CSV table of C-alpha atoms and ligand atoms in Angstrom, one decimal:
chain,number,residue,atom,x,y,z
A,1,MET,CA,0.0,0.0,0.0
A,2,THR,CA,1.3,3.5,-0.8
A,3,GLY,CA,0.7,6.8,0.9
A,4,SER,CA,-0.1,5.4,4.3
A,5,THR,CA,0.8,7.7,7.1
A,6,ASN,CA,0.0,5.2,9.8
A,7,SER,CA,2.8,4.3,12.1
A,8,THR,CA,2.6,1.7,14.9
A,9,SER,CA,5.1,3.4,17.2
A,10,GLY,CA,5.0,6.6,19.1
A,11,PRO,CA,2.5,8.1,21.5
A,12,GLY,CA,-1.2,8.0,20.4
A,13,ARG,CA,-0.5,5.6,17.6
A,14,ARG,CA,-3.1,2.8,17.2
A,15,PRO,CA,-2.0,-0.8,16.7
A,16,PRO,CA,-2.0,-2.3,13.2
A,17,GLY,CA,-5.2,-3.7,12.0
A,18,PRO,CA,-8.6,-2.6,10.6
A,19,ARG,CA,-10.2,0.5,12.1
A,20,LEU,CA,-13.3,-0.7,14.0
A,21,THR,CA,-15.1,2.5,14.5
A,22,ARG,CA,-18.2,1.3,16.2
A,23,ALA,CA,-17.3,2.1,19.8
A,24,ASP,CA,-21.0,1.7,20.7
A,25,LEU,CA,-20.6,-2.1,20.1
A,26,ASP,CA,-18.1,-2.4,22.9
A,27,ALA,CA,-20.9,-2.2,25.4
A,28,LEU,CA,-22.9,-5.0,23.7
A,29,PRO,CA,-23.3,-8.3,25.5
A,30,ASN,CA,-22.3,-11.3,23.5
A,31,TYR,CA,-25.2,-13.7,22.6
A,32,VAL,CA,-24.7,-16.7,25.0
A,33,PRO,CA,-25.3,-20.0,23.2
A,34,GLY,CA,-26.1,-23.1,25.3
A,35,ARG,CA,-22.9,-24.9,26.4
A,36,SER,CA,-21.9,-28.0,24.4
A,37,PRO,CA,-23.2,-31.2,26.3
A,38,ALA,CA,-20.3,-33.2,24.7
A,39,ASP,CA,-17.7,-30.8,26.2
A,40,LEU,CA,-19.4,-30.9,29.6
A,41,ALA,CA,-19.7,-34.7,29.6
A,42,ARG,CA,-15.9,-35.0,28.8
A,43,GLU,CA,-15.0,-32.5,31.5
A,44,LEU,CA,-17.1,-34.4,34.1
A,45,GLY,CA,-16.1,-37.9,32.9
A,46,LEU,CA,-19.8,-38.7,32.3
A,47,PRO,CA,-21.2,-40.8,29.4
A,48,GLU,CA,-23.4,-37.8,28.5
A,49,ALA,CA,-24.7,-34.4,29.8
A,50,ILE,CA,-28.2,-33.1,29.5
A,51,LYS,CA,-28.8,-29.8,27.7
A,52,LEU,CA,-31.8,-27.9,28.9
A,53,ALA,CA,-30.5,-24.5,27.9
A,54,SER,CA,-31.6,-23.6,24.4
A,55,ASN,CA,-35.3,-24.3,24.2
A,56,GLU,CA,-34.9,-27.0,21.7
A,57,VAL,CA,-37.4,-29.9,21.5
A,58,PRO,CA,-35.7,-33.2,22.5
A,59,TYR,CA,-37.2,-35.6,20.1
A,60,GLY,CA,-34.9,-35.3,17.1
A,61,PRO,CA,-35.8,-34.1,13.6
A,62,LEU,CA,-39.3,-34.9,12.4
A,63,PRO,CA,-39.8,-38.0,10.2
A,64,GLY,CA,-38.8,-37.4,6.6
A,65,VAL,CA,-36.6,-34.3,7.4
A,66,VAL,CA,-33.2,-36.0,7.3
A,67,GLU,CA,-34.0,-37.8,4.0
A,68,ALA,CA,-35.4,-34.6,2.4
A,69,VAL,CA,-32.3,-32.6,3.4
A,70,ALA,CA,-29.9,-35.4,2.2
A,71,GLU,CA,-31.7,-35.5,-1.1
A,72,ALA,CA,-31.6,-31.7,-1.5
A,73,VAL,CA,-27.9,-31.3,-0.6
A,74,ALA,CA,-27.0,-33.6,-3.5
A,75,GLY,CA,-27.5,-30.3,-5.4
A,76,ALA,CA,-25.5,-28.2,-3.0
A,77,HIS,CA,-23.2,-26.9,-5.7
A,78,ARG,CA,-26.3,-24.8,-6.9
A,79,TYR,CA,-27.8,-21.8,-5.3
A,80,PRO,CA,-31.1,-22.3,-3.6
A,81,ASP,CA,-34.3,-20.7,-4.9
A,82,MET,CA,-33.9,-17.1,-3.8
A,83,GLY,CA,-37.6,-16.4,-3.9
A,84,VAL,CA,-38.2,-19.5,-1.6
A,85,LEU,CA,-41.4,-20.0,-3.7
A,86,ALA,CA,-42.3,-23.6,-2.9
A,87,LEU,CA,-41.8,-23.1,0.9
A,88,ARG,CA,-43.6,-19.8,0.9
A,89,ASP,CA,-46.5,-21.4,-0.9
A,90,ALA,CA,-46.5,-24.3,1.6
A,91,LEU,CA,-46.5,-21.9,4.5
A,92,ALA,CA,-49.2,-19.8,2.9
A,93,GLU,CA,-51.4,-22.9,2.6
A,94,ARG,CA,-50.7,-24.1,6.1
A,95,TYR,CA,-51.4,-20.7,7.8
A,96,GLY,CA,-54.1,-19.5,5.4
A,97,VAL,CA,-52.4,-16.4,4.3
A,98,ASP,CA,-51.2,-15.1,0.9
A,99,ALA,CA,-47.6,-16.0,0.0
A,100,ASP,CA,-46.9,-12.3,-0.8
A,101,ARG,CA,-47.3,-11.6,3.0
A,102,ILE,CA,-44.5,-14.1,3.9
A,103,ALA,CA,-40.7,-13.6,4.0
A,104,THR,CA,-38.3,-16.3,5.2
A,105,GLY,CA,-34.9,-15.9,6.8
A,106,CYS,CA,-32.0,-17.5,8.4
A,107,GLY,CA,-33.9,-18.1,11.6
A,108,SER,CA,-36.5,-15.7,12.9
A,109,VAL,CA,-33.8,-13.8,14.7
A,110,ALA,CA,-32.5,-12.7,11.3
A,111,LEU,CA,-35.9,-11.6,10.3
A,112,ALA,CA,-36.2,-9.5,13.5
A,113,GLU,CA,-32.9,-7.9,12.5
A,114,HIS,CA,-34.1,-7.3,8.9
A,115,LEU,CA,-37.2,-5.6,10.3
A,116,VAL,CA,-35.2,-3.3,12.5
A,117,ARG,CA,-32.9,-2.5,9.6
A,118,ALA,CA,-35.9,-1.9,7.3
A,119,THR,CA,-37.6,0.6,9.6
A,120,CYS,CA,-34.9,2.3,11.7
A,121,LEU,CA,-32.4,5.0,10.8
A,122,PRO,CA,-29.6,5.9,13.4
A,123,GLY,CA,-31.3,7.3,16.5
A,124,ASP,CA,-34.7,5.8,15.8
A,125,GLU,CA,-36.1,3.9,18.8
A,126,VAL,CA,-37.1,0.3,19.3
A,127,VAL,CA,-39.2,-0.4,22.3
A,128,TYR,CA,-39.2,-3.8,24.0
A,129,SER,CA,-39.8,-5.4,27.4
A,130,TRP,CA,-36.8,-6.4,29.5
A,131,ARG,CA,-35.9,-9.0,30.3
A,132,SER,CA,-36.8,-10.6,27.0
A,133,PHE,CA,-35.1,-12.4,24.2
A,134,GLU,CA,-31.4,-11.6,24.6
A,135,ALA,CA,-30.9,-11.1,20.8
A,136,TYR,CA,-33.1,-7.9,20.9
A,137,PRO,CA,-30.5,-5.5,22.3
A,138,ILE,CA,-27.8,-6.9,19.9
A,139,ILE,CA,-30.0,-6.6,16.9
A,140,VAL,CA,-31.1,-3.0,17.7
A,141,ALA,CA,-27.5,-1.8,18.5
A,142,THR,CA,-26.0,-3.4,15.4
A,143,SER,CA,-28.6,-1.7,13.3
A,144,GLY,CA,-27.7,1.7,14.7
A,145,ALA,CA,-31.1,2.2,16.4
A,146,THR,CA,-31.6,2.9,20.0
A,147,SER,CA,-33.1,0.4,22.5
A,148,VAL,CA,-35.9,1.6,24.8
A,149,ARG,CA,-36.2,-1.1,27.4
A,150,VAL,CA,-39.3,-1.2,29.6
A,151,PRO,CA,-38.9,-3.3,32.7
A,152,ASN,CA,-41.0,-6.4,33.1
A,153,ASP,CA,-43.9,-6.2,35.5
A,154,ALA,CA,-43.8,-7.9,38.9
A,155,GLY,CA,-45.1,-11.1,37.3
A,156,HIS,CA,-42.1,-11.2,35.0
A,157,GLY,CA,-44.2,-10.3,31.9
A,158,HIS,CA,-44.6,-7.3,29.6
A,159,ASP,CA,-45.9,-4.1,31.1
A,160,LEU,CA,-48.0,-3.2,28.0
A,161,ALA,CA,-49.2,0.1,29.5
A,162,ALA,CA,-45.7,1.2,30.2
A,163,MET,CA,-44.6,0.1,26.7
A,164,ALA,CA,-47.3,2.1,25.1
A,165,ALA,CA,-46.3,5.1,27.2
A,166,ALA,CA,-42.7,4.7,26.1
A,167,VAL,CA,-43.6,5.3,22.4
A,168,THR,CA,-42.2,8.6,21.2
A,169,ASP,CA,-41.9,10.4,17.8
A,170,ARG,CA,-38.7,8.5,17.3
A,171,THR,CA,-40.2,5.0,17.9
A,172,ARG,CA,-40.3,3.0,14.7
A,173,LEU,CA,-40.7,-0.5,16.0
A,174,ILE,CA,-41.9,-2.4,19.0
A,175,LEU,CA,-40.9,-6.0,19.8
A,176,VAL,CA,-43.6,-8.0,21.7
A,177,CYS,CA,-42.4,-11.5,22.7
A,178,ASN,CA,-45.4,-13.7,23.3
A,179,PRO,CA,-44.8,-16.0,25.1
A,180,ASN,CA,-41.8,-14.2,26.5
A,181,ASN,CA,-38.4,-15.7,26.4
A,182,PRO,CA,-36.9,-16.3,29.1
A,183,THR,CA,-39.8,-15.9,31.6
A,184,GLY,CA,-42.5,-17.9,29.7
A,185,THR,CA,-45.2,-15.4,30.6
A,186,SER,CA,-47.8,-14.6,28.0
A,187,LEU,CA,-50.2,-11.8,27.0
A,188,ARG,CA,-53.9,-12.3,26.5
A,189,ARG,CA,-56.2,-11.1,23.8
A,190,ALA,CA,-57.9,-8.2,25.6
A,191,GLU,CA,-54.7,-6.5,26.8
A,192,LEU,CA,-53.0,-7.0,23.4
A,193,ASP,CA,-56.0,-5.5,21.7
A,194,ARG,CA,-55.9,-2.5,24.0
A,195,PHE,CA,-52.1,-2.1,23.4
A,196,LEU,CA,-52.4,-2.3,19.6
A,197,ASP,CA,-55.2,0.2,19.6
A,198,ALA,CA,-53.0,2.6,21.6
A,199,VAL,CA,-49.9,2.3,19.4
A,200,PRO,CA,-49.7,4.8,16.5
A,201,ASP,CA,-50.5,3.0,13.2
A,202,ASP,CA,-47.2,4.1,11.6
A,203,VAL,CA,-45.2,2.2,14.2
A,204,LEU,CA,-44.5,-1.4,13.4
A,205,VAL,CA,-45.4,-3.9,16.1
A,206,VAL,CA,-43.5,-7.2,15.8
A,207,LEU,CA,-45.2,-10.1,17.6
A,208,ASP,CA,-42.5,-12.6,18.2
A,209,GLU,CA,-44.3,-15.9,18.5
A,210,ALA,CA,-41.3,-18.3,18.5
A,211,TYR,CA,-43.1,-20.5,21.0
A,212,ARG,CA,-46.7,-20.3,19.7
A,213,GLU,CA,-47.1,-24.0,19.2
A,214,PHE,CA,-46.7,-24.6,23.0
A,215,VAL,CA,-49.5,-22.2,24.0
A,216,THR,CA,-52.5,-23.9,25.6
A,217,ASP,CA,-54.2,-20.9,27.2
A,218,ALA,CA,-57.1,-20.2,24.8
A,219,GLU,CA,-57.0,-16.5,25.8
A,220,VAL,CA,-53.5,-16.1,24.4
A,221,PRO,CA,-54.2,-15.0,20.8
A,222,ASP,CA,-52.6,-16.5,17.7
A,223,GLY,CA,-51.2,-13.3,16.1
A,224,LEU,CA,-51.8,-14.6,12.6
A,225,THR,CA,-55.6,-14.9,13.0
A,226,ALA,CA,-56.2,-12.2,15.6
A,227,TYR,CA,-54.1,-9.4,14.0
A,228,GLY,CA,-53.7,-10.4,10.4
A,229,ASP,CA,-55.9,-7.4,9.4
A,230,ARG,CA,-53.7,-4.8,11.1
A,231,PRO,CA,-51.2,-3.5,8.6
A,232,ASN,CA,-48.7,-2.4,11.3
A,233,VAL,CA,-48.5,-5.9,12.9
A,234,VAL,CA,-45.9,-8.4,11.8
A,235,VAL,CA,-45.9,-11.9,13.2
A,236,LEU,CA,-42.6,-13.8,13.6
A,237,ARG,CA,-42.5,-17.6,13.7
A,238,THR,CA,-39.7,-20.1,13.7
A,239,LEU,CA,-39.2,-23.7,12.7
A,240,SER,CA,-36.4,-24.0,15.3
A,241,LYS,CA,-38.5,-25.0,18.3
A,242,ALA,CA,-41.7,-27.1,17.9
A,243,TRP,CA,-40.7,-28.0,14.3
A,244,GLY,CA,-37.3,-29.3,15.3
A,245,LEU,CA,-35.1,-27.4,12.8
A,246,ALA,CA,-32.9,-25.2,15.0
A,247,GLY,CA,-29.8,-26.4,13.3
A,248,LEU,CA,-31.1,-25.6,9.8
A,249,ARG,CA,-31.8,-22.0,10.6
A,250,ILE,CA,-35.3,-21.2,9.2
A,251,GLY,CA,-37.9,-18.8,10.3
A,252,PHE,CA,-40.6,-16.8,8.6
A,253,LEU,CA,-42.7,-13.7,9.1
A,254,VAL,CA,-46.2,-12.8,8.0
A,255,GLY,CA,-47.1,-9.2,7.6
A,256,HIS,CA,-48.5,-6.6,5.3
A,257,PRO,CA,-47.4,-7.4,1.7
A,258,GLU,CA,-45.3,-4.2,1.6
A,259,VAL,CA,-43.5,-5.0,4.8
A,260,ALA,CA,-42.9,-8.6,3.6
A,261,ALA,CA,-41.6,-7.3,0.2
A,262,THR,CA,-39.3,-4.8,1.9
A,263,VAL,CA,-37.8,-7.6,4.1
A,264,ARG,CA,-37.4,-9.8,1.1
A,265,LYS,CA,-35.4,-6.9,-0.4
A,266,VAL,CA,-33.1,-6.4,2.5
A,267,VAL,CA,-32.6,-10.0,3.4
A,268,THR,CA,-29.1,-11.4,2.8
A,269,PRO,CA,-29.4,-13.0,-0.6
A,270,PHE,CA,-29.8,-16.8,-0.5
A,271,SER,CA,-29.8,-16.9,3.3
A,272,THR,CA,-32.7,-19.4,3.4
A,273,SER,CA,-30.4,-22.3,2.4
A,274,LEU,CA,-31.2,-25.2,0.2
A,275,ALA,CA,-31.1,-27.5,3.2
A,276,ALA,CA,-33.4,-25.2,5.2
A,277,GLN,CA,-36.0,-25.0,2.4
A,278,ALA,CA,-36.0,-28.8,1.9
A,279,GLY,CA,-36.1,-29.5,5.7
A,280,ALA,CA,-38.9,-27.0,6.3
A,281,LEU,CA,-41.0,-28.4,3.4
A,282,ALA,CA,-40.7,-31.9,4.9
A,283,ALA,CA,-41.4,-30.7,8.4
A,284,LEU,CA,-44.5,-29.0,7.4
A,285,ARG,CA,-45.9,-32.3,6.3
A,286,GLN,CA,-45.7,-33.5,9.9
A,287,ALA,CA,-48.1,-31.2,11.6
A,288,ASP,CA,-49.8,-34.1,13.5
A,289,GLU,CA,-46.5,-35.3,14.8
A,290,VAL,CA,-45.6,-31.7,15.9
A,291,ARG,CA,-48.9,-31.5,17.8
A,292,ARG,CA,-48.2,-34.9,19.5
A,293,ARG,CA,-44.7,-33.8,20.5
A,294,CYS,CA,-45.9,-30.4,21.8
A,295,ALA,CA,-48.5,-32.1,23.9
A,296,LEU,CA,-45.7,-34.2,25.5
A,297,VAL,CA,-43.8,-31.0,26.2
A,298,VAL,CA,-46.8,-29.2,27.6
A,299,ALA,CA,-47.6,-32.1,30.0
A,300,GLU,CA,-44.0,-32.1,31.2
A,301,ARG,CA,-44.0,-28.3,31.5
A,302,ASP,CA,-46.9,-28.5,33.8
A,303,ARG,CA,-45.4,-31.3,35.8
A,304,VAL,CA,-42.1,-29.5,36.2
A,305,THR,CA,-43.7,-26.2,37.1
A,306,GLU,CA,-45.8,-27.9,39.8
A,307,ALA,CA,-42.7,-29.7,41.2
A,308,LEU,CA,-40.6,-26.5,41.2
A,309,ARG,CA,-43.3,-24.5,42.8
A,310,LYS,CA,-43.2,-26.8,45.8
A,311,ARG,CA,-39.5,-26.2,46.1
A,312,LEU,CA,-39.8,-22.4,45.5
A,313,PRO,CA,-42.6,-21.0,47.5
A,314,ALA,CA,-44.5,-17.9,46.4
A,315,GLY,CA,-43.4,-15.9,49.4
A,316,GLN,CA,-39.7,-15.8,48.7
A,317,VAL,CA,-37.8,-12.9,46.9
A,318,GLY,CA,-38.7,-12.9,43.2
A,319,GLY,CA,-41.7,-15.1,43.8
A,320,THR,CA,-42.4,-18.5,42.5
A,321,VAL,CA,-42.2,-20.0,39.0
A,322,PRO,CA,-44.5,-18.0,36.7
A,323,GLU,CA,-47.0,-19.9,34.5
A,324,SER,CA,-45.2,-20.8,31.3
A,325,GLN,CA,-46.9,-21.1,27.9
A,326,ALA,CA,-43.6,-22.0,26.2
A,327,ASN,CA,-41.3,-25.0,26.3
A,328,PHE,CA,-39.2,-23.7,29.2
A,329,VAL,CA,-39.8,-22.5,32.8
A,330,TRP,CA,-38.3,-19.6,34.7
A,331,LEU,CA,-36.9,-19.7,38.2
A,332,PRO,CA,-36.7,-16.2,39.5
A,333,LEU,CA,-33.7,-16.9,41.7
A,334,GLY,CA,-32.1,-13.4,41.6
A,335,ASP,CA,-28.6,-13.4,43.1
A,336,ARG,CA,-28.7,-17.2,43.4
A,337,SER,CA,-29.1,-17.8,39.7
A,338,VAL,CA,-25.5,-18.3,38.7
A,339,THR,CA,-24.7,-20.5,41.7
A,340,PHE,CA,-27.8,-22.6,40.8
A,341,GLY,CA,-26.7,-22.9,37.2
A,342,ARG,CA,-23.2,-24.0,38.3
A,343,ALA,CA,-24.7,-26.5,40.7
A,344,CYS,CA,-26.7,-28.0,37.8
A,345,GLU,CA,-23.6,-28.1,35.5
A,346,THR,CA,-21.4,-29.9,38.1
A,347,ARG,CA,-24.1,-32.6,38.0
A,348,GLY,CA,-24.1,-32.8,34.2
A,349,ILE,CA,-27.2,-30.6,33.4
A,350,ILE,CA,-26.9,-27.4,31.4
A,351,VAL,CA,-29.5,-24.8,32.2
A,352,ARG,CA,-29.4,-21.1,31.3
A,353,PRO,CA,-28.8,-18.7,34.2
A,354,PHE,CA,-29.2,-14.9,33.8
A,355,ALA,CA,-27.0,-13.3,36.4
A,356,GLY,CA,-28.9,-11.5,39.2
A,357,GLU,CA,-32.3,-12.4,37.6
A,358,GLY,CA,-33.2,-16.0,37.1
A,359,VAL,CA,-32.6,-19.3,35.5
A,360,ARG,CA,-34.4,-20.6,32.3
A,361,VAL,CA,-34.8,-24.4,32.1
A,362,THR,CA,-35.9,-26.0,28.9
A,363,ILE,CA,-38.4,-28.8,29.1
A,364,GLY,CA,-36.7,-32.1,28.0
A,365,THR,CA,-37.8,-35.7,28.0
A,366,PRO,CA,-39.4,-37.0,31.2
A,367,ALA,CA,-36.1,-38.7,32.2
A,368,GLU,CA,-34.2,-35.5,31.6
A,369,ASN,CA,-36.7,-33.5,33.6
A,370,ASP,CA,-36.5,-36.0,36.5
A,371,ALA,CA,-32.7,-35.7,36.5
A,372,PHE,CA,-33.1,-31.9,36.6
A,373,LEU,CA,-35.6,-32.0,39.4
A,374,ALA,CA,-33.4,-34.2,41.5
A,375,VAL,CA,-30.5,-31.7,41.1
A,376,ALA,CA,-32.9,-28.8,41.7
A,377,ASP,CA,-33.9,-30.4,45.0
A,378,SER,CA,-30.5,-30.2,46.5
A,379,ALA,CA,-29.5,-27.0,44.7
A,380,LEU,CA,-32.5,-25.0,45.9
A,381,THR,CA,-32.2,-26.1,49.5
A,382,THR,CA,-28.5,-25.4,49.9
B,1,PLP,C1,-38.4,-15.2,21.4
B,1,PLP,C2,-37.5,-15.7,20.3
B,1,PLP,N1,-37.5,-15.2,19.1
B,1,PLP,C3,-36.7,-15.7,18.1
B,1,PLP,C4,-35.9,-16.7,18.4
B,1,PLP,C5,-34.9,-17.1,17.3
B,1,PLP,O1,-35.2,-18.3,16.8
B,1,PLP,P1,-34.5,-18.7,15.4
B,1,PLP,O2,-33.6,-17.7,15.0
B,1,PLP,O3,-33.8,-20.0,15.7
B,1,PLP,O4,-35.7,-18.9,14.4
B,1,PLP,C6,-35.7,-17.3,19.6
B,1,PLP,C7,-34.8,-18.3,19.9
B,1,PLP,O5,-34.4,-18.7,21.0
B,1,PLP,C8,-36.6,-16.8,20.7
B,1,PLP,O6,-36.5,-17.3,21.9
């Protein structure tokens, strides 16, 4: 290179390397993925460890998925269909919406990011409840927008009145996580109706329904059917959880055709991979099996909640385990969260502690949940 005046010596000189000018990113927390069970098992000298940290469903890929993906990747030297036409059509048919209202992405987390990028200029505000999905602050900051976090209410759920009050002229987007990750709490129809009526119609409301398939409370609305007629509402869904495709990275959104078209424009080209498209098409043919698996998860969720509530009485600091409509439960252990997480890990069970707040525990198989409850017994009483 010629003409460079950079020098690496002398006072005030910066070290060699690219100039990373985004000082605002220094303050960002890293996304914390669940720990590898294989690593933990090796460390502890156990045949295997149990992972209850990432809200996956424990029953393996759905029937037909592995074969469909294997067949598709025989053509891996070709780009996938960038329009994702067959999959969008299948989703449209399954959910009773027009395909032009759908956009797919590399997981619904990518779609959340695309939506923020599509709506926010630097300084624009994104409102969300906190604590909620840990990717939200990362997405907002990397997009150059400003996070407006509204504290969860005493029951660990969204405070919708405070969220509506937090809307300003700079607000472009609101993230509503229903059910909420990591607390499992959910919002009911009447309160969501009120909230949506209160939000200006030029502000996009993103209903993140990653855990919709586990909802059993009839009062918790399905955003697609309840709010499909509201142009400023977008519903995010994922195939990572109930549909068992976390490793393939595939999610979708349903919104106003203009919103969906804009997202399809800003999406990273070809980011819905060949394998993801084939796997999702095969998974969508297994709706009955998904329902069966979700029912197993729900039965276990209710059993684990009841067992934990006996160990964690309502009167203690932080309260008891809130009712979960997702495939995980929340232990509001406050300052004890990290110690509890460590105690589980030393016994070969990986859960997800959030320092100073609580611990999220994914519902596994009955045997995995029993193993967790046995550890919780001693960890909660010491
Ligand atoms: C609330 C919520 N939204 C979105 C996602 C992202 O899912 P994915 O990117 O795997 O589709 C998750 C994953 O944990 C989540 O909890």
